[in-house]
């Protein structure tokens, strides 16, 4: 057993904030290693939800009563907190959506349908989640544009030379994942952005995984858009973020029409509201966005750097343990990655393994991880993925490794 990774990092104090970690699964203490799919929620987030519904539930922005004012203030406080979380210049650059998926669809649709011409090119990578493939395929098909894909090597590392060769005057947009949800591999987004901008192509960064692990500064990165999901940063489901440079968001047409996104409506003509409301048609997910703020505060209070150091120590510990298991292959076993261990075991189907692990109280994810083209590229049907968060421990990894060895014996 290793000592805790960080002096001052108290994992027990952190665990006590997460009620779900007290539950049993199949008679065992829950070991939750499915954090890349969704993170568990600290008590502050859960209480913010019940407090809102018990004390100041109201529709926002239009009301002229106390409850509406309080709800509006809390909702907009989250926007400021997200602005600082990613280093955006102004709160108007933060658009609230349902999730990463909706954020990408918004950009692909609003930008793609007004800017893509026949023959234009969009670049994505072999590591993308389906959410960063399908919306671009849809708009490319509608506009007669071409989708190009940056290749990777067998370890999931991007071929940057191929990317450079791919860039040309027809390249209009590059949409790239920062850290792969399936393998954990981190892409060199800074270089990608610099190179793409030389060809005046816009760049969207899918930060669904990186937002919880890595320090992000959108102004320093100089990305044009950046997207992520609240539920992966210890916040509620149904909360998504779209960051966009103000000038770009101003230029784009609205994505959906309805209430809230308008300035004035007549049957002849409608004028649109200003940012960010132009992109937030209808009553938003008020409660969940209010409860997203304590999630961001939770990360900021401990410090993303400290959480990352802990997760990185867990990642290294788990990688060393798993590498000793006969026939086990870690996919994306590179130095530069977030706390995801994705692996296959010779002659064992990931699904069978997941069932045996669940019987021992361990939650991991198995399958293609919404990245079927990536699995195809690696020549596998899927992987078993263990992903670590702020509250995971070295003891849990010990138990996991034992359970894994036991399961393998049963399956072989
Ligand atoms: C989870 C994830 C998405 C999709 O996020 P949703 O919350 O399901 O909209 C997209 N890209 C990556 C890299 C992800 O991890």
XYZ file of C-alpha atoms and ligand atoms in Angstrom:
427
model
C 0.000 0.000 0.000
C 1.185 3.458 -0.862
C 0.754 6.507 1.321
C -1.628 9.211 0.157
C -0.249 11.072 -2.800
C -0.358 14.618 -1.542
C 0.538 16.104 1.756
C -2.635 17.833 2.804
C -4.832 15.898 0.384
C -7.282 14.135 2.635
C -9.226 11.612 0.640
C -11.339 10.553 3.647
C -12.614 14.108 4.135
C -13.483 14.228 0.452
C -15.220 10.833 0.539
C -17.397 11.985 3.433
C -18.928 14.607 1.137
C -20.291 11.914 -1.199
C -23.292 10.085 0.338
C -23.410 7.493 -2.454
C -20.003 6.139 -1.439
C -21.642 4.680 1.678
C -23.823 2.301 -0.253
C -23.284 -1.390 -0.716
C -23.483 -3.225 -4.022
C -24.042 -6.994 -3.870
C -23.134 -6.835 -0.190
C -19.785 -5.100 -0.764
C -18.659 -1.501 -0.364
C -19.227 0.250 -3.672
C -16.063 0.909 -5.670
C -16.976 3.468 -8.280
C -14.528 3.468 -11.184
C -16.905 4.760 -13.867
C -16.083 8.428 -13.427
C -15.388 9.064 -17.102
C -19.067 8.259 -17.762
C -20.345 10.452 -14.946
C -18.947 11.614 -11.615
C -20.727 11.210 -8.285
C -22.156 14.309 -6.595
C -21.024 15.891 -3.328
C -23.642 16.704 -0.704
C -23.420 20.458 -1.496
C -24.748 19.758 -5.003
C -27.568 17.541 -3.745
C -28.528 20.102 -1.095
C -28.467 22.988 -3.581
C -31.122 21.138 -5.599
C -33.471 20.536 -2.669
C -32.842 24.028 -1.302
C -33.814 25.602 -4.605
C -37.039 23.591 -4.874
C -37.883 24.125 -1.204
C -37.161 27.854 -1.034
C -37.023 29.820 -4.274
C -38.286 27.790 -7.215
C -39.336 30.318 -9.894
C -38.854 31.014 -13.572
C -35.939 33.304 -14.224
C -35.049 36.570 -15.994
C -38.621 37.771 -16.527
C -40.012 37.804 -13.028
C -40.552 40.855 -10.900
C -40.913 39.074 -7.606
C -38.540 37.978 -4.865
C -38.392 34.308 -5.788
C -37.694 35.068 -9.458
C -34.967 37.520 -8.474
C -33.280 35.003 -6.189
C -33.454 32.220 -8.766
C -32.093 34.511 -11.498
C -29.194 35.614 -9.290
C -28.264 32.022 -8.412
C -28.521 30.886 -12.044
C -26.329 33.746 -13.274
C -23.850 33.153 -10.431
C -23.140 29.753 -12.006
C -22.382 31.448 -15.315
C -19.773 33.636 -13.595
C -18.318 30.671 -11.813
C -17.974 28.738 -15.101
C -16.454 31.822 -16.728
C -13.687 31.824 -14.109
C -13.375 28.030 -14.165
C -12.191 28.161 -17.800
C -10.735 31.668 -17.902
C -13.258 33.204 -20.308
C -13.107 36.981 -20.753
C -16.792 37.761 -20.139
C -19.872 35.832 -18.910
C -21.681 36.359 -22.240
C -19.263 33.854 -23.746
C -20.748 31.083 -21.588
C -23.821 29.468 -23.148
C -25.824 26.926 -21.157
C -26.914 23.777 -22.971
C -27.998 20.232 -22.050
C -24.503 18.813 -22.325
C -21.410 18.395 -24.479
C -23.532 16.714 -27.135
C -25.928 19.630 -27.463
C -23.062 22.141 -27.397
C -21.383 20.445 -30.383
C -24.684 20.141 -32.234
C -25.294 23.859 -31.649
C -21.968 24.829 -33.221
C -22.148 22.293 -36.057
C -25.643 23.462 -36.927
C -25.471 27.246 -36.343
C -21.990 27.666 -37.816
C -22.034 24.810 -40.345
C -25.364 25.667 -41.934
C -24.347 29.282 -42.502
C -20.645 28.949 -43.311
C -19.905 25.626 -44.976
C -19.736 25.547 -48.753
C -19.492 22.633 -51.113
C -15.957 21.232 -51.049
C -15.035 22.746 -47.671
C -13.258 20.478 -45.208
C -13.811 19.742 -41.537
C -11.153 17.874 -39.563
C -11.786 15.603 -36.574
C -9.624 12.808 -35.127
C -9.743 9.033 -34.778
C -10.195 9.476 -31.010
C -13.549 11.241 -31.108
C -16.635 10.407 -29.094
C -19.694 9.873 -31.320
C -20.888 13.313 -30.131
C -17.985 14.885 -32.028
C -18.455 12.777 -35.151
C -22.150 12.524 -35.984
C -23.121 16.254 -35.832
C -20.281 17.021 -38.268
C -21.289 14.177 -40.564
C -24.842 15.513 -40.613
C -23.880 19.074 -41.495
C -21.168 17.958 -43.931
C -23.713 15.885 -45.792
C -26.243 18.720 -45.858
C -23.698 21.249 -47.145
C -21.610 19.055 -49.455
C -18.525 19.410 -47.253
C -15.945 16.741 -46.537
C -15.060 15.240 -43.174
C -11.407 14.286 -42.725
C -9.990 12.241 -39.869
C -6.538 12.575 -38.255
C -5.033 9.084 -37.894
C -3.492 7.681 -34.701
C -0.850 5.083 -33.932
C -1.603 1.811 -32.106
C -1.251 3.573 -28.753
C -3.862 6.190 -29.592
C -1.371 8.981 -30.219
C -2.321 11.478 -32.936
C -0.238 11.586 -36.092
C 0.560 15.309 -36.074
C 2.449 15.113 -39.343
C -0.637 13.719 -41.036
C -2.646 16.547 -39.480
C -0.280 19.171 -40.871
C -0.497 17.601 -44.291
C -4.278 17.594 -44.072
C -4.549 21.336 -43.460
C -5.159 23.436 -46.563
C -7.168 26.445 -47.814
C -10.341 24.350 -47.834
C -10.019 23.527 -44.123
C -12.722 25.529 -42.363
C -13.094 23.833 -39.005
C -11.164 21.502 -36.696
C -13.149 19.797 -33.928
C -10.946 17.857 -31.575
C -11.189 15.993 -28.291
C -8.797 17.218 -25.588
C -8.610 13.934 -23.651
C -10.045 10.707 -25.005
C -12.848 9.228 -22.893
C -12.068 5.755 -24.214
C -8.281 5.716 -23.619
C -7.454 8.785 -21.542
C -4.846 9.975 -24.068
C -4.354 13.768 -24.073
C -4.117 15.486 -27.449
C -1.742 18.422 -28.091
C -4.609 20.879 -28.535
C -2.353 23.956 -28.201
C -0.387 22.905 -31.304
C -3.534 21.910 -33.146
C -5.102 25.320 -32.514
C -1.970 27.210 -33.611
C -1.643 25.169 -36.795
C -5.341 25.397 -37.675
C -5.404 29.162 -37.169
C -2.610 29.535 -39.746
C -5.206 28.382 -42.258
C -7.961 30.544 -40.720
C -9.823 27.435 -39.608
C -11.898 27.600 -36.424
C -11.210 25.126 -33.618
C -13.619 23.520 -31.156
C -12.143 21.664 -28.179
C -14.208 18.818 -26.693
C -13.222 19.199 -23.047
C -15.769 16.702 -21.673
C -12.951 14.707 -20.039
C -10.220 17.309 -19.630
C -12.437 19.888 -17.860
C -12.415 17.873 -14.632
C -8.726 16.876 -14.682
C -6.686 19.624 -16.364
C -6.332 23.358 -15.832
C -8.110 25.104 -18.692
C -7.667 28.671 -19.852
C -9.588 29.375 -23.022
C -7.855 32.704 -23.624
C -4.428 31.158 -23.358
C -5.472 28.198 -25.512
C -7.037 30.616 -28.002
C -9.641 27.991 -28.954
C -12.710 29.366 -30.719
C -15.161 27.069 -28.937
C -14.841 24.750 -25.958
C -17.513 22.377 -24.684
C -18.084 20.182 -21.643
C -20.748 18.604 -19.415
C -21.612 19.493 -15.818
C -22.261 15.887 -14.826
C -18.625 14.919 -15.427
C -17.336 17.664 -13.112
C -19.354 16.493 -10.044
C -22.409 18.533 -11.102
C -25.946 17.535 -12.103
C -26.951 15.873 -15.369
C -28.609 18.051 -17.982
C -26.065 20.862 -17.660
C -23.763 21.583 -20.579
C -21.413 24.408 -21.393
C -20.578 26.021 -24.685
C -17.808 28.576 -24.545
C -17.366 30.633 -27.705
C -15.389 33.763 -28.519
C -17.802 36.657 -28.243
C -17.372 37.922 -31.805
C -18.074 34.447 -33.172
C -21.146 33.873 -31.013
C -22.451 37.278 -32.043
C -22.060 36.435 -35.684
C -23.825 33.055 -35.444
C -27.572 32.748 -35.951
C -29.689 31.270 -33.113
C -29.877 27.500 -32.833
C -33.455 27.220 -31.566
C -36.338 29.704 -31.542
C -38.739 30.418 -28.710
C -39.093 32.433 -25.535
C -36.129 34.041 -23.793
C -33.975 34.184 -26.939
C -35.914 37.120 -28.452
C -35.870 40.867 -28.087
C -39.098 41.567 -29.931
C -41.504 39.325 -31.816
C -44.099 40.304 -34.394
C -45.610 37.990 -36.986
C -43.543 39.774 -39.616
C -40.148 39.776 -37.944
C -38.336 38.810 -34.769
C -35.222 40.436 -33.373
C -32.978 38.295 -31.223
C -31.856 38.774 -27.674
C -28.237 39.470 -26.920
C -25.656 36.968 -25.690
C -25.853 34.567 -24.012
C -29.676 34.468 -24.157
C -29.784 34.327 -27.961
C -28.756 30.671 -27.634
C -30.891 29.777 -24.616
C -34.434 29.410 -25.954
C -37.145 28.434 -23.494
C -37.051 27.856 -19.747
C -33.594 26.518 -18.993
C -32.617 23.782 -16.553
C -32.671 26.259 -13.659
C -32.286 23.902 -10.693
C -29.442 21.877 -12.131
C -27.480 24.930 -13.248
C -27.879 26.451 -9.781
C -26.518 23.198 -8.324
C -23.595 23.202 -10.760
C -21.962 26.083 -8.886
C -21.242 24.096 -5.695
C -19.683 21.406 -7.916
C -17.280 23.943 -9.400
C -16.637 25.336 -5.904
C -15.841 21.808 -4.702
C -13.123 21.477 -7.366
C -11.779 24.998 -6.798
C -11.704 24.606 -3.006
C -9.529 21.493 -3.146
C -7.675 22.794 -6.174
C -7.719 21.130 -9.574
C -3.939 20.701 -9.391
C -4.220 18.777 -6.108
C -7.016 16.575 -7.406
C -5.039 15.942 -10.561
C -1.923 14.957 -8.589
C -3.992 12.471 -6.558
C -5.655 11.019 -9.679
C -2.326 10.804 -11.434
C -0.843 8.823 -8.532
C -3.874 6.493 -8.672
C -3.408 6.120 -12.424
C 0.259 5.176 -12.049
C -0.473 2.773 -9.192
C -3.267 1.059 -11.150
C -1.196 0.921 -14.342
C 1.699 -0.801 -12.518
C -0.650 -3.336 -10.887
C -2.529 -4.143 -14.070
C 0.599 -4.449 -16.202
C 1.645 -7.484 -14.141
C -1.523 -9.400 -15.071
C -0.918 -12.055 -17.689
C -2.611 -11.393 -21.041
C -3.825 -7.929 -20.034
C -3.153 -5.114 -22.512
C -3.589 -1.476 -21.563
C -4.856 0.482 -24.547
C -3.463 3.989 -24.820
C -0.610 3.256 -22.415
C 1.159 6.583 -22.823
C 2.686 9.052 -20.371
C 0.453 11.969 -21.252
C -3.028 10.888 -20.198
C -5.832 11.544 -17.727
C -6.828 9.014 -15.060
C -8.366 6.388 -17.324
C -7.110 2.801 -17.612
C -8.648 1.070 -20.583
C -7.671 -2.531 -21.211
C -8.404 -5.816 -22.928
C -7.584 -9.310 -21.702
C -6.771 -12.142 -24.095
C -9.711 -14.524 -24.625
C -12.007 -12.656 -22.249
C -15.003 -10.611 -23.345
C -15.243 -7.263 -21.521
C -18.966 -7.839 -20.830
C -18.324 -11.100 -18.959
C -15.668 -9.393 -16.908
C -17.919 -6.445 -16.020
C -20.604 -8.789 -14.635
C -18.102 -10.568 -12.383
C -16.678 -7.237 -11.184
C -20.162 -5.909 -10.455
C -20.791 -9.000 -8.332
C -17.856 -7.803 -6.244
C -19.256 -4.261 -5.919
C -17.009 -2.707 -8.557
C -18.442 -0.368 -11.216
C -16.382 -0.134 -14.399
C -17.476 0.562 -17.945
C -17.144 -1.922 -20.774
C -17.781 -1.688 -24.487
C -16.964 0.807 -27.203
C -17.337 3.927 -24.992
C -19.254 5.777 -27.749
C -16.142 5.549 -29.928
C -16.854 2.731 -32.386
C -14.495 4.041 -35.103
C -11.669 4.118 -32.533
C -12.343 0.513 -31.464
C -12.361 -0.514 -35.115
C -9.029 1.258 -35.657
C -7.530 -0.609 -32.688
C -8.968 -3.882 -33.975
C -10.988 -4.630 -30.840
C -14.704 -4.840 -29.957
C -14.310 -2.820 -26.819
C -12.373 -2.422 -23.610
C -12.884 -2.519 -19.871
C -12.348 0.980 -18.530
C -11.562 2.033 -14.970
C -11.530 5.803 -14.489
C -10.594 7.582 -11.265
C -11.843 10.683 -9.490
C -11.010 12.845 -6.473
C -12.583 10.368 -4.008
C -10.969 7.131 -5.194
C -8.279 5.424 -3.109
C -5.267 3.155 -3.446
C -7.080 0.523 -1.340
C -9.869 0.466 -3.913
C -7.296 -0.237 -6.617
C -5.856 -3.091 -4.526
C -9.334 -4.617 -4.179
C -9.970 -4.047 -7.886
C -6.736 -5.815 -8.881
C -7.599 -8.779 -6.635
C -11.128 -8.951 -8.036
C -9.722 -8.793 -11.531
C -7.353 -11.699 -10.930
C -10.165 -13.733 -9.364
C -12.515 -12.993 -12.284
C -9.891 -13.919 -14.868
C -9.376 -17.302 -13.182
C -13.119 -17.914 -13.305
C -13.376 -16.987 -16.981
C -10.354 -18.868 -18.268
C -19.076 12.241 -22.250
C -18.423 12.763 -23.466
C -19.152 13.380 -24.492
C -20.660 13.478 -24.456
O -21.092 14.161 -23.319
P -22.641 14.169 -22.938
O -22.643 14.640 -21.517
O -23.140 12.757 -23.083
O -23.331 15.108 -23.861
C -18.462 13.875 -25.579
N -17.124 13.775 -25.650
C -16.389 13.202 -24.688
C -14.907 13.149 -24.819
C -17.015 12.661 -23.572
O -16.291 12.085 -22.625
